[in-house]
Amino acid sequence: MNLALDPRAVESLLAFWADAGVDASYAEAPIDRLAEGAALLRARSQPTPAAPAPRPTLVVAGSPDITAAIAQAKAAASACNDLEALAAAIAAFDGCALKTQGAKQAVVSRGPGNAPLMIIGEGPGADEDAQGAPFVGRAGQLLDRMLKAASLTDRVFITNTVFWRPPGNRTPTPQEQAVCAPFLERAIALVNPRMLMLVGGASAKAMLKREEGILSLRGRWFEWTASDGSNELPALPTLHPAFLLRQPAAKKKAWQDLLTLTERLDRPERPH
Ligand code: URA
């Protein structure tokens, strides 16, 4: 069949792939999106275009581009005195390269702003990007069912390590997470939860600055520390619900983690 000559066949093939969950397409050759993002950040931080544009380079943590973007994020985040202002500041922020890689909008949070538990996922997917709220797709629906079964609905504030959908649902890079981190830390300060649940390896590694995989980190309590040392909270890594959809046998472990978490959450707080 020559697809190029038969538009109905092309349409049907595209519908088939869309049903199968394929929502992004790629060129034959790889594109260095990090370098593109770096070039963009440089262009934004240099209003006078006198000098020829520097060649894009791979952005690494600690590079001037990332350092400048993190400083901008810190300044913008610290000026926010409530969650509404924080959501607006995130939406207006141009320092994260993900914003220019096909995301429709910033996806910030859902849940009560005084929740005792904060859930931090990896980053928005296609459904979240379309609806503007975290964990609203299939994985999010599973998460909601688990939270309901653990009587945690309405007691959780849900957000992510990055606020724009990584293209093709890839894992966010440490650089993208580092640029978004000041906003996330500000959200933690404003919500002031009693503990964190870190959903998936990319969240657990970024928040805890650990290298182990999620299967080794999950179910163990760690101490999350704010970058300036001003705040510390107990944090429990667990398996990502998207992983549980692919590996239903792992649900038992995730359920154990949730029970570990609720047991601590419901324990009366000791007076200071
Ligand atoms: N996966 C995540 O990590 N976060 C979301 O918001 C959705 C899917």
mmCIF file of C-alpha atoms and ligand atoms in Angstrom:
data_model
loop_
_atom_site.group_PDB
_atom_site.id
_atom_site.type_symbol
_atom_site.label_atom_id
_atom_site.label_comp_id
_atom_site.label_asym_id
_atom_site.label_seq_id
_atom_site.Cartn_x
_atom_site.Cartn_y
_atom_site.Cartn_z
ATOM 1 C CA MET A 1 0.000 0.000 0.000
ATOM 2 C CA ASN A 2 1.371 3.419 -0.896
ATOM 3 C CA LEU A 3 0.349 5.587 2.067
ATOM 4 C CA ALA A 4 1.493 8.762 0.376
ATOM 5 C CA LEU A 5 -1.171 8.316 -2.301
ATOM 6 C CA ASP A 6 -4.036 7.316 -0.043
ATOM 7 C CA PRO A 7 -5.011 9.987 2.529
ATOM 8 C CA ARG A 8 -7.634 7.684 4.106
ATOM 9 C CA ALA A 9 -4.965 5.062 4.773
ATOM 10 C CA VAL A 10 -2.722 7.727 6.349
ATOM 11 C CA GLU A 11 -5.641 8.932 8.493
ATOM 12 C CA SER A 12 -6.447 5.424 9.606
ATOM 13 C CA LEU A 13 -2.800 4.676 10.420
ATOM 14 C CA LEU A 14 -2.506 7.887 12.463
ATOM 15 C CA ALA A 15 -5.722 7.020 14.348
ATOM 16 C CA PHE A 16 -4.299 3.566 15.053
ATOM 17 C CA TRP A 17 -1.100 5.042 16.531
ATOM 18 C CA ALA A 18 -3.046 7.669 18.517
ATOM 19 C CA ASP A 19 -5.221 4.891 20.022
ATOM 20 C CA ALA A 20 -2.053 3.031 20.902
ATOM 21 C CA GLY A 21 -0.901 6.094 22.880
ATOM 22 C CA VAL A 22 1.631 7.507 20.408
ATOM 23 C CA ASP A 23 1.259 11.274 20.687
ATOM 24 C CA ALA A 24 4.576 12.570 19.415
ATOM 25 C CA SER A 25 6.659 11.974 16.323
ATOM 26 C CA TYR A 26 10.363 12.376 15.815
ATOM 27 C CA ALA A 27 12.740 13.133 12.990
ATOM 28 C CA GLU A 28 15.242 10.613 11.699
ATOM 29 C CA ALA A 29 18.165 12.384 13.370
ATOM 30 C CA PRO A 30 18.292 13.282 17.085
ATOM 31 C CA ILE A 31 17.804 16.936 18.046
ATOM 32 C CA ASP A 32 19.707 18.324 21.010
ATOM 33 C CA ARG A 33 16.837 20.086 22.835
ATOM 34 C CA LEU A 34 19.069 20.996 25.754
ATOM 35 C CA ALA A 35 21.324 22.939 23.440
ATOM 36 C CA GLU A 36 18.273 24.627 21.889
ATOM 37 C CA GLY A 37 17.061 25.594 25.354
ATOM 38 C CA ALA A 38 20.501 26.957 26.228
ATOM 39 C CA ALA A 39 20.563 29.087 23.099
ATOM 40 C CA LEU A 40 17.122 30.431 23.962
ATOM 41 C CA LEU A 41 18.085 31.309 27.515
ATOM 42 C CA ARG A 42 21.192 33.057 26.252
ATOM 43 C CA ALA A 43 19.188 35.013 23.707
ATOM 44 C CA ARG A 44 16.768 36.153 26.433
ATOM 45 C CA SER A 45 19.470 37.222 28.856
ATOM 46 C CA GLN A 46 21.297 39.269 26.153
ATOM 47 C CA PRO A 47 19.025 42.103 25.034
ATOM 48 C CA THR A 48 21.736 43.790 22.877
ATOM 49 C CA PRO A 49 22.296 41.596 19.829
ATOM 50 C CA ALA A 50 25.626 43.253 18.923
ATOM 51 C CA ALA A 51 27.845 40.192 19.243
ATOM 52 C CA PRO A 52 27.233 37.171 17.011
ATOM 53 C CA ALA A 53 25.127 34.531 18.781
ATOM 54 C CA PRO A 54 27.340 32.007 20.608
ATOM 55 C CA ARG A 55 27.194 28.425 19.381
ATOM 56 C CA PRO A 56 24.655 26.377 21.359
ATOM 57 C CA THR A 57 26.325 24.082 23.866
ATOM 58 C CA LEU A 58 24.964 21.346 26.065
ATOM 59 C CA VAL A 59 23.601 22.876 29.259
ATOM 60 C CA VAL A 60 25.050 21.350 32.390
ATOM 61 C CA ALA A 61 24.118 22.055 35.986
ATOM 62 C CA GLY A 62 26.190 24.994 37.163
ATOM 63 C CA SER A 63 26.572 26.474 33.680
ATOM 64 C CA PRO A 64 25.925 30.242 33.507
ATOM 65 C CA ASP A 65 22.626 29.719 31.639
ATOM 66 C CA ILE A 66 21.206 27.437 34.255
ATOM 67 C CA THR A 67 22.624 29.512 37.091
ATOM 68 C CA ALA A 68 20.964 32.649 35.697
ATOM 69 C CA ALA A 69 17.658 30.866 35.159
ATOM 70 C CA ILE A 70 17.730 29.457 38.699
ATOM 71 C CA ALA A 71 18.474 32.920 40.093
ATOM 72 C CA GLN A 72 15.509 34.330 38.140
ATOM 73 C CA ALA A 73 13.269 31.531 39.400
ATOM 74 C CA LYS A 74 14.396 32.153 42.994
ATOM 75 C CA ALA A 75 13.667 35.867 42.751
ATOM 76 C CA ALA A 76 10.250 35.279 41.164
ATOM 77 C CA ALA A 77 9.293 32.535 43.624
ATOM 78 C CA SER A 78 10.363 34.373 46.765
ATOM 79 C CA ALA A 79 8.187 37.348 45.769
ATOM 80 C CA CYS A 80 5.064 35.155 45.926
ATOM 81 C CA ASN A 81 3.091 35.257 49.145
ATOM 82 C CA ASP A 82 0.343 32.848 48.167
ATOM 83 C CA LEU A 83 -0.261 29.937 45.809
ATOM 84 C CA GLU A 84 -2.219 32.023 43.347
ATOM 85 C CA ALA A 85 0.684 34.424 42.913
ATOM 86 C CA LEU A 86 3.046 31.458 42.640
ATOM 87 C CA ALA A 87 0.984 29.868 39.847
ATOM 88 C CA ALA A 88 0.972 33.192 37.981
ATOM 89 C CA ALA A 89 4.745 33.594 38.460
ATOM 90 C CA ILE A 90 5.358 30.086 37.109
ATOM 91 C CA ALA A 91 3.142 30.718 34.088
ATOM 92 C CA ALA A 92 5.030 33.958 33.374
ATOM 93 C CA PHE A 93 8.484 32.408 33.834
ATOM 94 C CA ASP A 94 10.497 31.947 30.632
ATOM 95 C CA GLY A 95 13.646 30.385 32.060
ATOM 96 C CA CYS A 96 12.692 26.708 31.698
ATOM 97 C CA ALA A 97 13.540 25.324 28.268
ATOM 98 C CA LEU A 98 10.536 22.958 28.439
ATOM 99 C CA LYS A 99 8.211 25.918 27.973
ATOM 100 C CA THR A 100 9.342 26.248 24.368
ATOM 101 C CA GLN A 101 9.238 22.547 23.496
ATOM 102 C CA GLY A 102 5.573 22.122 22.664
ATOM 103 C CA ALA A 103 3.888 22.469 26.068
ATOM 104 C CA LYS A 104 0.455 24.089 25.820
ATOM 105 C CA GLN A 105 0.488 25.646 29.279
ATOM 106 C CA ALA A 106 2.077 25.546 32.718
ATOM 107 C CA VAL A 107 0.725 22.752 34.920
ATOM 108 C CA VAL A 108 1.159 23.712 38.561
ATOM 109 C CA SER A 109 -0.942 21.972 41.192
ATOM 110 C CA ARG A 110 -4.237 20.691 42.449
ATOM 111 C CA GLY A 111 -5.566 20.116 45.955
ATOM 112 C CA PRO A 112 -6.095 22.200 49.067
ATOM 113 C CA GLY A 113 -3.417 24.760 49.831
ATOM 114 C CA ASN A 114 -3.247 23.677 53.480
ATOM 115 C CA ALA A 115 -2.972 19.922 52.847
ATOM 116 C CA PRO A 116 -0.900 17.930 55.358
ATOM 117 C CA LEU A 117 0.590 15.815 52.552
ATOM 118 C CA MET A 118 2.290 17.012 49.368
ATOM 119 C CA ILE A 119 2.674 14.590 46.470
ATOM 120 C CA ILE A 120 5.419 15.443 44.004
ATOM 121 C CA GLY A 121 5.401 13.678 40.641
ATOM 122 C CA GLU A 122 7.897 13.881 37.795
ATOM 123 C CA GLY A 123 6.265 16.169 35.248
ATOM 124 C CA PRO A 124 3.016 16.700 33.352
ATOM 125 C CA GLY A 125 1.994 14.306 30.585
ATOM 126 C CA ALA A 126 -0.288 14.893 27.612
ATOM 127 C CA ASP A 127 -3.564 14.910 29.599
ATOM 128 C CA GLU A 128 -2.125 17.233 32.208
ATOM 129 C CA ASP A 129 -0.813 19.537 29.474
ATOM 130 C CA ALA A 130 -4.266 19.639 27.879
ATOM 131 C CA GLN A 131 -6.194 20.166 31.132
ATOM 132 C CA GLY A 132 -3.719 22.312 33.071
ATOM 133 C CA ALA A 133 -3.720 20.176 36.232
ATOM 134 C CA PRO A 134 -1.316 17.472 37.451
ATOM 135 C CA PHE A 135 -2.158 13.777 37.519
ATOM 136 C CA VAL A 136 -5.453 13.874 35.633
ATOM 137 C CA GLY A 137 -4.671 11.181 33.025
ATOM 138 C CA ARG A 138 -4.809 7.400 33.494
ATOM 139 C CA ALA A 139 -1.930 7.383 35.970
ATOM 140 C CA GLY A 140 -3.547 10.216 37.913
ATOM 141 C CA GLN A 141 -6.865 8.391 38.042
ATOM 142 C CA LEU A 142 -5.106 5.374 39.511
ATOM 143 C CA LEU A 143 -3.380 7.645 42.014
ATOM 144 C CA ASP A 144 -6.762 9.132 42.967
ATOM 145 C CA ARG A 145 -8.249 5.655 43.510
ATOM 146 C CA MET A 146 -5.335 4.740 45.754
ATOM 147 C CA LEU A 147 -5.625 7.989 47.708
ATOM 148 C CA LYS A 148 -9.350 7.408 48.144
ATOM 149 C CA ALA A 149 -8.789 3.877 49.410
ATOM 150 C CA ALA A 150 -6.296 5.280 51.927
ATOM 151 C CA SER A 151 -8.772 8.034 52.969
ATOM 152 C CA LEU A 152 -6.370 10.677 51.714
ATOM 153 C CA THR A 153 -8.582 12.400 49.138
ATOM 154 C CA ASP A 154 -8.779 16.128 50.004
ATOM 155 C CA ARG A 155 -5.725 15.825 52.250
ATOM 156 C CA VAL A 156 -3.176 16.053 49.460
ATOM 157 C CA PHE A 157 -1.659 18.860 47.453
ATOM 158 C CA ILE A 158 -0.326 17.470 44.170
ATOM 159 C CA THR A 159 2.413 18.963 42.030
ATOM 160 C CA ASN A 160 5.482 17.983 39.970
ATOM 161 C CA THR A 161 9.236 18.601 39.755
ATOM 162 C CA VAL A 162 8.709 20.479 36.458
ATOM 163 C CA PHE A 163 5.736 22.555 35.349
ATOM 164 C CA TRP A 164 5.737 22.005 31.600
ATOM 165 C CA ARG A 165 5.265 18.747 29.744
ATOM 166 C CA PRO A 166 8.565 17.254 28.566
ATOM 167 C CA PRO A 167 8.179 16.440 24.857
ATOM 168 C CA GLY A 168 7.101 12.871 24.178
ATOM 169 C CA ASN A 169 6.655 12.362 27.948
ATOM 170 C CA ARG A 170 10.374 11.889 28.412
ATOM 171 C CA THR A 171 11.819 12.118 31.904
ATOM 172 C CA PRO A 172 12.640 15.712 32.878
ATOM 173 C CA THR A 173 16.378 16.418 32.956
ATOM 174 C CA PRO A 174 18.132 17.392 36.206
ATOM 175 C CA GLN A 175 18.707 20.833 34.642
ATOM 176 C CA GLU A 176 14.990 21.337 33.961
ATOM 177 C CA GLN A 177 14.212 20.177 37.488
ATOM 178 C CA ALA A 178 16.858 22.513 38.939
ATOM 179 C CA VAL A 179 15.355 25.523 37.168
ATOM 180 C CA CYS A 180 11.848 24.688 38.437
ATOM 181 C CA ALA A 181 13.029 23.792 41.961
ATOM 182 C CA PRO A 182 12.782 27.311 43.481
ATOM 183 C CA PHE A 183 9.072 27.391 42.586
ATOM 184 C CA LEU A 184 8.552 23.918 44.005
ATOM 185 C CA GLU A 185 10.348 24.879 47.209
ATOM 186 C CA ARG A 186 8.193 27.989 47.484
ATOM 187 C CA ALA A 187 5.079 25.814 47.058
ATOM 188 C CA ILE A 188 6.305 23.595 49.896
ATOM 189 C CA ALA A 189 6.883 26.665 52.083
ATOM 190 C CA LEU A 190 3.430 28.084 51.314
ATOM 191 C CA VAL A 191 1.488 24.831 51.744
ATOM 192 C CA ASN A 192 3.610 23.832 54.742
ATOM 193 C CA PRO A 193 2.738 20.106 54.590
ATOM 194 C CA ARG A 194 3.776 17.671 57.320
ATOM 195 C CA MET A 195 5.359 15.288 54.840
ATOM 196 C CA LEU A 196 6.121 14.635 51.177
ATOM 197 C CA MET A 197 5.399 11.637 48.985
ATOM 198 C CA LEU A 198 7.800 11.473 46.033
ATOM 199 C CA VAL A 199 6.243 9.657 43.127
ATOM 200 C CA GLY A 200 8.627 7.977 40.686
ATOM 201 C CA GLY A 201 12.409 7.826 40.372
ATOM 202 C CA ALA A 202 12.877 11.216 38.719
ATOM 203 C CA SER A 203 11.051 12.931 41.576
ATOM 204 C CA ALA A 204 12.738 10.966 44.359
ATOM 205 C CA LYS A 205 16.237 11.437 42.926
ATOM 206 C CA ALA A 206 15.810 15.172 42.357
ATOM 207 C CA MET A 207 14.222 15.902 45.725
ATOM 208 C CA LEU A 208 16.562 13.733 47.789
ATOM 209 C CA LYS A 209 19.717 14.226 45.687
ATOM 210 C CA ARG A 210 20.198 10.438 45.576
ATOM 211 C CA GLU A 211 21.382 8.215 42.777
ATOM 212 C CA GLU A 212 19.689 4.907 43.626
ATOM 213 C CA GLY A 213 16.764 3.658 41.558
ATOM 214 C CA ILE A 214 13.200 3.959 42.801
ATOM 215 C CA LEU A 215 12.957 0.245 43.569
ATOM 216 C CA SER A 216 15.665 0.718 46.156
ATOM 217 C CA LEU A 217 14.428 4.112 47.469
ATOM 218 C CA ARG A 218 10.717 3.308 47.739
ATOM 219 C CA GLY A 219 9.087 2.640 51.057
ATOM 220 C CA ARG A 220 11.948 4.186 53.081
ATOM 221 C CA TRP A 221 11.748 7.463 54.967
ATOM 222 C CA PHE A 222 14.226 10.184 54.028
ATOM 223 C CA GLU A 223 14.621 13.754 55.164
ATOM 224 C CA TRP A 224 14.025 16.348 52.452
ATOM 225 C CA THR A 225 15.981 19.560 53.089
ATOM 226 C CA ALA A 226 15.277 22.922 51.437
ATOM 227 C CA SER A 227 18.209 24.226 49.363
ATOM 228 C CA ASP A 228 18.888 27.002 51.904
ATOM 229 C CA GLY A 229 18.452 24.628 54.836
ATOM 230 C CA SER A 230 15.422 26.572 56.099
ATOM 231 C CA ASN A 231 13.029 23.626 56.064
ATOM 232 C CA GLU A 232 13.136 19.862 56.552
ATOM 233 C CA LEU A 233 10.374 17.349 56.038
ATOM 234 C CA PRO A 234 10.004 13.576 56.106
ATOM 235 C CA ALA A 235 9.748 12.277 52.546
ATOM 236 C CA LEU A 236 8.661 8.860 51.335
ATOM 237 C CA PRO A 237 9.504 7.793 47.762
ATOM 238 C CA THR A 238 7.080 5.416 46.063
ATOM 239 C CA LEU A 239 6.430 3.836 42.681
ATOM 240 C CA HIS A 240 4.914 5.936 39.922
ATOM 241 C CA PRO A 241 1.290 5.048 39.068
ATOM 242 C CA ALA A 242 2.238 4.931 35.373
ATOM 243 C CA PHE A 243 4.637 2.116 36.310
ATOM 244 C CA LEU A 244 1.838 0.396 38.236
ATOM 245 C CA LEU A 245 -0.355 0.506 35.125
ATOM 246 C CA ARG A 246 2.380 -1.357 33.264
ATOM 247 C CA GLN A 247 3.287 -3.667 36.159
ATOM 248 C CA PRO A 248 0.084 -4.315 38.159
ATOM 249 C CA ALA A 249 1.910 -6.817 40.370
ATOM 250 C CA ALA A 250 3.860 -3.879 41.841
ATOM 251 C CA LYS A 251 0.646 -2.312 43.211
ATOM 252 C CA LYS A 252 1.099 -4.277 46.420
ATOM 253 C CA LYS A 253 4.377 -2.445 47.126
ATOM 254 C CA ALA A 254 2.809 0.945 46.355
ATOM 255 C CA TRP A 255 -0.083 0.128 48.676
ATOM 256 C CA GLN A 256 2.370 -0.793 51.443
ATOM 257 C CA ASP A 257 4.052 2.591 50.920
ATOM 258 C CA LEU A 258 0.735 4.382 51.188
ATOM 259 C CA LEU A 259 -0.045 2.574 54.440
ATOM 260 C CA THR A 260 3.391 3.488 55.803
ATOM 261 C CA LEU A 261 2.645 7.083 54.912
ATOM 262 C CA THR A 262 -0.879 7.261 56.368
ATOM 263 C CA GLU A 263 0.279 5.623 59.577
ATOM 264 C CA ARG A 264 2.775 8.485 60.101
ATOM 265 C CA LEU A 265 0.369 11.152 58.861
ATOM 266 C CA ASP A 266 -2.320 10.067 61.313
ATOM 267 C CA ARG A 267 0.066 9.760 64.223
ATOM 268 C CA PRO A 268 -0.603 12.665 66.592
ATOM 269 C CA GLU A 269 2.052 15.351 66.257
ATOM 270 C CA ARG A 270 4.273 15.583 69.320
ATOM 271 C CA PRO A 271 4.071 19.021 70.985
ATOM 272 C CA HIS A 272 7.201 21.084 70.272
HETATM 273 N N1 URA B 1 3.031 11.810 35.716
HETATM 274 C C1 URA B 1 3.603 12.692 36.572
HETATM 275 O O1 URA B 1 4.682 12.443 37.103
HETATM 276 N N2 URA B 1 2.956 13.829 36.820
HETATM 277 C C2 URA B 1 1.774 14.123 36.281
HETATM 278 O O2 URA B 1 1.245 15.196 36.559
HETATM 279 C C3 URA B 1 1.200 13.182 35.399
HETATM 280 C C4 URA B 1 1.851 12.036 35.125
#
